[in-house]
GROMACS .gro file of C-alpha atoms in nm:
model
  369
    1MET     CA    1  -1.384  -0.140   2.293
    2ILE     CA    2  -1.372  -0.500   2.416
    3LYS     CA    3  -1.364  -0.562   2.790
    4LYS     CA    4  -1.071  -0.808   2.794
    5PRO     CA    5  -0.824  -0.701   2.527
    6VAL     CA    6  -0.576  -0.946   2.379
    7ASN     CA    7  -0.204  -0.878   2.419
    8PRO     CA    8  -0.109  -0.685   2.102
    9ILE     CA    9   0.210  -0.889   2.054
   10VAL     CA   10   0.007  -1.209   2.070
   11ALA     CA   11  -0.247  -1.065   1.824
   12ALA     CA   12   0.029  -0.966   1.578
   13GLY     CA   13   0.190  -1.308   1.609
   14VAL     CA   14  -0.136  -1.491   1.542
   15ILE     CA   15  -0.201  -1.275   1.235
   16ALA     CA   16   0.148  -1.351   1.101
   17VAL     CA   17   0.096  -1.725   1.155
   18LEU     CA   18  -0.239  -1.715   0.973
   19LEU     CA   19  -0.093  -1.525   0.678
   20ILE     CA   20   0.190  -1.774   0.645
   21PHE     CA   21   0.028  -2.110   0.707
   22LEU     CA   22  -0.327  -2.082   0.571
   23PRO     CA   23  -0.225  -2.042   0.203
   24LEU     CA   24   0.018  -2.332   0.254
   25LEU     CA   25  -0.265  -2.541   0.395
   26GLY     CA   26  -0.478  -2.460   0.091
   27ALA     CA   27  -0.196  -2.555  -0.146
   28TRP     CA   28  -0.140  -2.880   0.045
   29LEU     CA   29  -0.510  -2.967   0.029
   30ASN     CA   30  -0.493  -2.897  -0.344
   31GLY     CA   31  -0.214  -3.154  -0.379
   32SER     CA   32   0.057  -2.899  -0.464
   33SER     CA   33   0.420  -2.928  -0.358
   34LEU     CA   34   0.495  -2.678  -0.081
   35LEU     CA   35   0.866  -2.630  -0.150
   36PRO     CA   36   0.824  -2.365  -0.425
   37TYR     CA   37   0.631  -2.143  -0.183
   38LEU     CA   38   0.889  -2.155   0.094
   39SER     CA   39   1.183  -1.990  -0.085
   40LEU     CA   40   1.129  -1.619  -0.134
   41THR     CA   41   1.463  -1.579  -0.308
   42SER     CA   42   1.388  -1.821  -0.594
   43ILE     CA   43   1.210  -1.719  -0.913
   44PRO     CA   44   0.840  -1.815  -0.908
   45GLU     CA   45   0.729  -2.050  -1.180
   46TYR     CA   46   0.562  -1.849  -1.454
   47ILE     CA   47   0.194  -1.939  -1.465
   48PRO     CA   48   0.009  -1.790  -1.764
   49PRO     CA   49  -0.289  -1.594  -1.634
   50ALA     CA   50  -0.644  -1.686  -1.722
   51PRO     CA   51  -0.750  -1.522  -2.050
   52PHE     CA   52  -0.918  -1.184  -2.058
   53SER     CA   53  -1.288  -1.193  -1.968
   54PRO     CA   54  -1.505  -0.901  -2.083
   55THR     CA   55  -1.767  -1.003  -1.826
   56ALA     CA   56  -1.519  -0.996  -1.537
   57PHE     CA   57  -1.380  -0.665  -1.663
   58VAL     CA   58  -1.723  -0.499  -1.680
   59CYS     CA   59  -1.828  -0.639  -1.341
   60LEU     CA   60  -1.513  -0.502  -1.178
   61VAL     CA   61  -1.564  -0.163  -1.345
   62ILE     CA   62  -1.918  -0.152  -1.207
   63LEU     CA   63  -1.798  -0.253  -0.859
   64LEU     CA   64  -1.527   0.014  -0.851
   65THR     CA   65  -1.767   0.277  -0.986
   66LEU     CA   66  -2.034   0.200  -0.727
   67THR     CA   67  -1.770   0.208  -0.453
   68LEU     CA   68  -1.604   0.535  -0.549
   69ALA     CA   69  -1.901   0.734  -0.681
   70PRO     CA   70  -2.051   0.823  -0.338
   71PHE     CA   71  -1.712   0.943  -0.210
   72LEU     CA   72  -1.640   1.154  -0.518
   73ARG     CA   73  -1.991   1.301  -0.519
   74HIS     CA   74  -1.958   1.392  -0.151
   75LEU     CA   75  -1.614   1.543  -0.209
   76VAL     CA   76  -1.738   1.761  -0.495
   77ARG     CA   77  -2.042   1.866  -0.295
   78PHE     CA   78  -1.828   2.011  -0.014
   79GLN     CA   79  -1.578   2.198  -0.233
   80GLY     CA   80  -1.777   2.518  -0.185
   81SER     CA   81  -1.732   2.510   0.193
   82VAL     CA   82  -1.354   2.484   0.145
   83ALA     CA   83  -1.350   2.790  -0.079
   84ARG     CA   84  -1.506   2.997   0.200
   85GLN     CA   85  -1.245   2.897   0.457
   86LYS     CA   86  -0.970   3.139   0.551
   87LYS     CA   87  -0.643   3.025   0.399
   88THR     CA   88  -0.316   3.021   0.593
   89PRO     CA   89  -0.022   3.162   0.394
   90PRO     CA   90   0.228   2.882   0.325
   91GLY     CA   91   0.582   2.906   0.457
   92THR     CA   92   0.902   2.847   0.267
   93LEU     CA   93   1.033   2.515   0.142
   94PRO     CA   94   1.315   2.400   0.374
   95TRP     CA   95   1.658   2.355   0.221
   96TRP     CA   96   1.638   1.978   0.252
   97GLY     CA   97   1.312   1.984   0.054
   98SER     CA   98   1.487   2.168  -0.228
   99LEU     CA   99   1.771   1.919  -0.208
  100GLY     CA  100   1.514   1.640  -0.234
  101ILE     CA  101   1.380   1.786  -0.560
  102LEU     CA  102   1.729   1.787  -0.713
  103LEU     CA  103   1.794   1.433  -0.594
  104LEU     CA  104   1.458   1.318  -0.727
  105LEU     CA  105   1.518   1.463  -1.073
  106GLY     CA  106   1.868   1.321  -1.082
  107SER     CA  107   1.748   0.977  -0.970
  108TRP     CA  108   1.474   0.984  -1.232
  109VAL     CA  109   1.723   1.059  -1.509
  110LEU     CA  110   1.954   0.779  -1.393
  111ALA     CA  111   1.663   0.533  -1.369
  112TRP     CA  112   1.545   0.594  -1.725
  113THR     CA  113   1.881   0.625  -1.900
  114ARG     CA  114   2.167   0.382  -1.954
  115PHE     CA  115   2.492   0.571  -1.895
  116PRO     CA  116   2.788   0.332  -1.929
  117TRP     CA  117   2.956   0.472  -1.616
  118PHE     CA  118   2.638   0.402  -1.412
  119GLU     CA  119   2.601   0.042  -1.530
  120PRO     CA  120   2.709  -0.123  -1.198
  121PHE     CA  121   2.430   0.067  -1.018
  122GLN     CA  122   2.163   0.066  -1.289
  123ALA     CA  123   1.957  -0.205  -1.121
  124HIS     CA  124   1.938  -0.011  -0.794
  125THR     CA  125   1.753   0.308  -0.884
  126PHE     CA  126   1.432   0.238  -0.691
  127GLU     CA  127   1.570   0.333  -0.351
  128PRO     CA  128   1.713   0.678  -0.438
  129LEU     CA  129   1.394   0.768  -0.626
  130TRP     CA  130   1.172   0.695  -0.329
  131LEU     CA  131   1.404   0.827  -0.061
  132SER     CA  132   1.420   1.158  -0.245
  133PHE     CA  133   1.042   1.155  -0.299
  134ILE     CA  134   0.989   1.104   0.076
  135LEU     CA  135   1.220   1.399   0.138
  136VAL     CA  136   1.024   1.615  -0.107
  137ALA     CA  137   0.684   1.514   0.034
  138ASN     CA  138   0.797   1.597   0.388
  139GLY     CA  139   0.948   1.923   0.269
  140TYR     CA  140   0.624   2.045   0.109
  141THR     CA  141   0.420   1.926   0.409
  142HIS     CA  142   0.649   2.131   0.634
  143LYS     CA  143   0.617   2.427   0.398
  144ARG     CA  144   0.237   2.415   0.415
  145THR     CA  145   0.181   2.323   0.780
  146GLY     CA  146   0.506   2.387   0.968
  147ARG     CA  147   0.518   2.018   1.059
  148SER     CA  148   0.619   1.690   0.897
  149LEU     CA  149   0.705   1.333   0.983
  150LEU     CA  150   1.071   1.407   0.926
  151THR     CA  151   1.089   1.707   1.158
  152HIS     CA  152   0.831   1.627   1.426
  153GLU     CA  153   0.808   1.245   1.426
  154PRO     CA  154   1.157   1.129   1.323
  155VAL     CA  155   1.143   0.818   1.544
  156ALA     CA  156   0.809   0.718   1.391
  157LEU     CA  157   0.947   0.776   1.040
  158LEU     CA  158   1.250   0.559   1.114
  159CYS     CA  159   1.025   0.286   1.257
  160LEU     CA  160   0.808   0.302   0.946
  161PHE     CA  161   1.111   0.218   0.732
  162VAL     CA  162   1.179  -0.091   0.943
  163ALA     CA  163   0.814  -0.200   0.959
  164SER     CA  164   0.770  -0.142   0.587
  165ALA     CA  165   1.036  -0.396   0.488
  166LEU     CA  166   0.872  -0.671   0.693
  167PHE     CA  167   0.526  -0.558   0.582
  168TRP     CA  168   0.600  -0.594   0.209
  169TRP     CA  169   0.780  -0.927   0.248
  170PHE     CA  170   0.442  -1.069   0.354
  171PHE     CA  171   0.295  -0.958   0.020
  172GLU     CA  172   0.590  -1.110  -0.164
  173TYR     CA  173   0.515  -1.435   0.017
  174LEU     CA  174   0.145  -1.423  -0.072
  175ASN     CA  175   0.239  -1.353  -0.433
  176ARG     CA  176   0.414  -1.690  -0.439
  177PHE     CA  177   0.060  -1.832  -0.453
  178ALA     CA  178  -0.106  -1.570  -0.674
  179THR     CA  179   0.196  -1.506  -0.904
  180ASN     CA  180   0.050  -1.173  -1.012
  181TRP     CA  181   0.385  -0.999  -1.058
  182TYR     CA  182   0.741  -1.094  -1.155
  183TYR     CA  183   1.073  -0.909  -1.130
  184TYR     CA  184   1.317  -0.859  -1.417
  185ARG     CA  185   1.663  -0.715  -1.461
  186GLY     CA  186   1.641  -0.596  -1.816
  187PRO     CA  187   1.403  -0.728  -2.086
  188GLY     CA  188   1.331  -1.098  -2.046
  189GLU     CA  189   1.579  -1.152  -1.763
  190PRO     CA  190   1.387  -1.270  -1.455
  191ILE     CA  191   1.556  -1.215  -1.119
  192ALA     CA  192   1.511  -1.360  -0.773
  193LEU     CA  193   1.466  -1.136  -0.473
  194LYS     CA  194   1.766  -1.095  -0.247
  195ALA     CA  195   1.801  -0.966   0.107
  196TYR     CA  196   1.889  -0.617  -0.019
  197ALA     CA  197   1.538  -0.595  -0.167
  198SER     CA  198   1.438  -0.501   0.188
  199LEU     CA  199   1.593  -0.159   0.123
  200ALA     CA  200   1.342  -0.097  -0.155
  201PHE     CA  201   1.055  -0.244   0.044
  202SER     CA  202   1.140  -0.019   0.339
  203THR     CA  203   1.026   0.290   0.148
  204VAL     CA  204   0.664   0.178   0.096
  205LEU     CA  205   0.508   0.284   0.427
  206PRO     CA  206   0.712   0.605   0.469
  207GLY     CA  207   0.621   0.703   0.113
  208ILE     CA  208   0.247   0.653   0.163
  209ALA     CA  209   0.244   0.808   0.513
  210SER     CA  210   0.434   1.114   0.388
  211THR     CA  211   0.199   1.147   0.090
  212CYS     CA  212  -0.102   1.123   0.323
  213ASP     CA  213   0.032   1.405   0.542
  214LEU     CA  214   0.093   1.616   0.233
  215LEU     CA  215  -0.255   1.556   0.088
  216ALA     CA  216  -0.410   1.631   0.427
  217SER     CA  217  -0.262   1.981   0.405
  218PHE     CA  218  -0.491   2.050   0.107
  219PRO     CA  219  -0.848   2.094   0.241
  220ARG     CA  220  -0.999   2.017  -0.099
  221THR     CA  221  -0.864   1.661  -0.093
  222ARG     CA  222  -1.064   1.579   0.221
  223ALA     CA  223  -1.359   1.819   0.193
  224GLY     CA  224  -1.660   1.687   0.382
  225MET     CA  225  -1.500   1.351   0.461
  226ASP     CA  226  -1.539   1.421   0.831
  227ARG     CA  227  -1.917   1.442   0.774
  228PHE     CA  228  -1.996   1.134   0.571
  229VAL     CA  229  -2.200   0.817   0.626
  230LYS     CA  230  -2.204   0.688   0.985
  231ILE     CA  231  -2.116   0.319   1.014
  232ASP     CA  232  -2.044   0.140   1.340
  233VAL     CA  233  -1.812  -0.131   1.209
  234HIS     CA  234  -1.730  -0.253   1.559
  235GLY     CA  235  -2.081  -0.228   1.701
  236ASN     CA  236  -2.129  -0.603   1.683
  237PRO     CA  237  -1.905  -0.785   1.935
  238PHE     CA  238  -1.868  -1.068   1.685
  239SER     CA  239  -1.741  -0.842   1.403
  240PRO     CA  240  -1.367  -0.906   1.462
  241TRP     CA  241  -1.427  -1.280   1.471
  242LEU     CA  242  -1.628  -1.265   1.151
  243MET     CA  243  -1.342  -1.072   0.987
  244ILE     CA  244  -1.096  -1.337   1.103
  245LEU     CA  245  -1.311  -1.630   0.987
  246LEU     CA  246  -1.372  -1.473   0.646
  247SER     CA  247  -1.002  -1.395   0.604
  248CYS     CA  248  -0.900  -1.746   0.707
  249ALA     CA  249  -1.136  -1.904   0.455
  250ILE     CA  250  -1.014  -1.680   0.173
  251LEU     CA  251  -0.644  -1.717   0.262
  252MET     CA  252  -0.677  -2.094   0.249
  253GLY     CA  253  -0.868  -2.060  -0.077
  254ILE     CA  254  -0.583  -1.860  -0.233
  255GLY     CA  255  -0.371  -2.175  -0.210
  256ILE     CA  256  -0.642  -2.364  -0.402
  257ARG     CA  257  -0.783  -2.116  -0.657
  258PRO     CA  258  -0.553  -1.814  -0.679
  259ASP     CA  259  -0.690  -1.724  -1.022
  260LEU     CA  260  -1.030  -1.648  -0.865
  261LEU     CA  261  -0.925  -1.518  -0.523
  262PHE     CA  262  -0.617  -1.309  -0.609
  263PRO     CA  263  -0.798  -0.977  -0.533
  264ALA     CA  264  -0.837  -1.099  -0.173
  265LEU     CA  265  -0.460  -1.077  -0.137
  266TRP     CA  266  -0.522  -0.704  -0.080
  267VAL     CA  267  -0.822  -0.748   0.150
  268CYS     CA  268  -0.745  -1.032   0.393
  269PRO     CA  269  -0.443  -0.866   0.560
  270LEU     CA  270  -0.658  -0.556   0.610
  271LEU     CA  271  -0.939  -0.750   0.780
  272LEU     CA  272  -0.693  -0.941   0.998
  273GLY     CA  273  -0.511  -0.621   1.096
  274VAL     CA  274  -0.829  -0.437   1.189
  275ALA     CA  275  -0.963  -0.737   1.381
  276GLY     CA  276  -0.630  -0.769   1.565
  277GLN     CA  277  -0.630  -0.399   1.662
  278HIS     CA  278  -0.986  -0.423   1.789
  279LEU     CA  279  -0.922  -0.739   1.991
  280ALA     CA  280  -0.612  -0.572   2.141
  281GLY     CA  281  -0.834  -0.291   2.268
  282TYR     CA  282  -0.712  -0.019   2.027
  283GLU     CA  283  -0.903   0.223   1.812
  284THR     CA  284  -0.891   0.111   1.448
  285ILE     CA  285  -0.899   0.303   1.122
  286PHE     CA  286  -1.270   0.219   1.108
  287SER     CA  287  -1.352   0.346   1.458
  288PRO     CA  288  -1.406   0.711   1.347
  289LEU     CA  289  -1.665   0.591   1.093
  290LYS     CA  290  -1.908   0.564   1.385
  291THR     CA  291  -1.929   0.945   1.387
  292GLY     CA  292  -1.911   0.975   1.007
  293ASP     CA  293  -1.542   1.070   0.995
  294TRP     CA  294  -1.387   0.899   0.690
  295THR     CA  295  -1.094   1.140   0.661
  296GLN     CA  296  -0.806   0.905   0.744
  297PRO     CA  297  -0.925   0.600   0.546
  298TRP     CA  298  -1.001   0.824   0.247
  299LEU     CA  299  -0.665   1.001   0.255
  300MET     CA  300  -0.467   0.680   0.299
  301ALA     CA  301  -0.650   0.509   0.012
  302VAL     CA  302  -0.594   0.808  -0.217
  303SER     CA  303  -0.230   0.835  -0.104
  304ALA     CA  304  -0.168   0.470  -0.192
  305LEU     CA  305  -0.326   0.528  -0.533
  306ALA     CA  306  -0.105   0.834  -0.589
  307CYS     CA  307   0.206   0.644  -0.483
  308GLY     CA  308   0.094   0.351  -0.697
  309PHE     CA  309   0.084   0.577  -1.001
  310LEU     CA  310   0.441   0.692  -0.927
  311TRP     CA  311   0.558   0.335  -0.865
  312GLU     CA  312   0.424   0.229  -1.203
  313LEU     CA  313   0.550   0.544  -1.377
  314TRP     CA  314   0.908   0.510  -1.256
  315ASN     CA  315   0.898   0.134  -1.309
  316ALA     CA  316   0.800   0.170  -1.675
  317LEU     CA  317   1.144   0.253  -1.820
  318SER     CA  318   1.372   0.133  -1.541
  319LEU     CA  319   1.614  -0.150  -1.612
  320SER     CA  320   1.523  -0.348  -1.301
  321HIS     CA  321   1.145  -0.360  -1.300
  322TRP     CA  322   0.837  -0.574  -1.247
  323GLU     CA  323   0.566  -0.699  -1.482
  324TYR     CA  324   0.216  -0.829  -1.417
  325ALA     CA  325   0.020  -1.145  -1.498
  326ILE     CA  326  -0.338  -1.063  -1.391
  327PRO     CA  327  -0.616  -1.316  -1.462
  328TYR     CA  328  -0.935  -1.211  -1.644
  329VAL     CA  329  -0.875  -0.831  -1.641
  330GLY     CA  330  -0.516  -0.804  -1.765
  331ARG     CA  331  -0.573  -0.559  -2.052
  332PHE     CA  332  -0.563  -0.182  -2.115
  333HIS     CA  333  -0.232  -0.112  -1.943
  334LEU     CA  334  -0.120   0.217  -1.794
  335PHE     CA  335   0.255   0.154  -1.784
  336GLU     CA  336   0.301  -0.214  -1.684
  337MET     CA  337  -0.016  -0.223  -1.471
  338PRO     CA  338  -0.354  -0.319  -1.622
  339ILE     CA  339  -0.582  -0.022  -1.564
  340LEU     CA  340  -0.815  -0.202  -1.323
  341GLY     CA  341  -0.517  -0.318  -1.119
  342TYR     CA  342  -0.490   0.034  -0.981
  343GLY     CA  343  -0.807  -0.040  -0.787
  344GLY     CA  344  -0.600  -0.268  -0.566
  345TYR     CA  345  -0.410   0.032  -0.432
  346LEU     CA  346  -0.724   0.154  -0.253
  347PRO     CA  347  -0.755  -0.134  -0.002
  348PHE     CA  348  -0.376  -0.148   0.011
  349GLY     CA  349  -0.382   0.209   0.143
  350LEU     CA  350  -0.611   0.097   0.424
  351GLU     CA  351  -0.370  -0.185   0.512
  352CYS     CA  352  -0.091   0.071   0.523
  353ALA     CA  353  -0.309   0.285   0.748
  354VAL     CA  354  -0.339   0.000   0.999
  355ILE     CA  355   0.039  -0.048   1.018
  356CYS     CA  356   0.124   0.324   1.011
  357ASP     CA  357  -0.126   0.396   1.287
  358GLY     CA  358   0.023   0.125   1.507
  359VAL     CA  359   0.382   0.233   1.442
  360ARG     CA  360   0.315   0.602   1.504
  361ARG     CA  361   0.119   0.524   1.819
  362LEU     CA  362   0.401   0.303   1.949
  363ALA     CA  363   0.665   0.563   1.863
  364LYS     CA  364   0.473   0.835   2.051
  365LYS     CA  365   0.431   0.606   2.350
  366ARG     CA  366   0.803   0.526   2.358
  367GLY     CA  367   0.890   0.893   2.322
  368ARG     CA  368   0.707   0.998   2.639
  369PRO     CA  369   0.922   1.062   2.946
   0.00000   0.00000   0.00000
């Protein structure tokens, strides 16, 4: 770790300032009016995405394949060692987990149907779906391990709800520049985000963190990930500064050429968060990679992908929903999302890992006598 750590509050503040002002600076340098970017509650101007490019599509497929293939190969290779491990008999699903299943099924029915008596609430089905899912995920984690966020880290879980709302508003802000997704209330009826959207945003981090804990209870999902490639990300003392400089350049570029740099929307906050943690003197999600332990980054990336699938599934037939406008690769949809768009959930899971790690660490620190 660094010898003179930066105050973590200062580090977080600097990161927030960079995320807000650098895209604005890029837009200003590009000669764009800044007013449309400064109102989160107005409807973004629809900008038709760049046409589909077979070359860009194939290149991205190759990139994703080369990235994931070593992990999947390693995971398959170690499945045999998991089969030889002694299995612990699972416990029983707690009553609140069973209640969560009933609430989830009921919320799903209400989200995908149009009962006249439910019409005043039809646009607000996202929150009950994900609150009940979080309840179910914690219930099955408790059943398998005897522990869960809900029962053993309730303060951390509550803090994750609060942090999640603020966390996702940053992505909504960055999307003002990229305009990769739009919200609708019914077919062809665009809607602006209101303050109560924070309720929906607050479920993102708890949902992914709860899914990660559940997946971690299945040894096959993480087989051999604690014995993978050793990489000392923080071995170079200049690495956090290089992350910051690269992120700053790309964030400013998003305000100039969002059609080319929109994938960086999911990478820059990750690099800034990791650099901020390192400069503050904390272990980061990449610190265990020095010993070859990729367990947490792998599980969080896969958890975000799993949650992403559910987000897109439940979004597909809901009245209030979102749609995508992705440049160059916006074809071959699975629900509303172009198939390659799911690749964005992998780095997003790492961003969630940075925030979740900080929140859970802070909650544990506050909980000590």
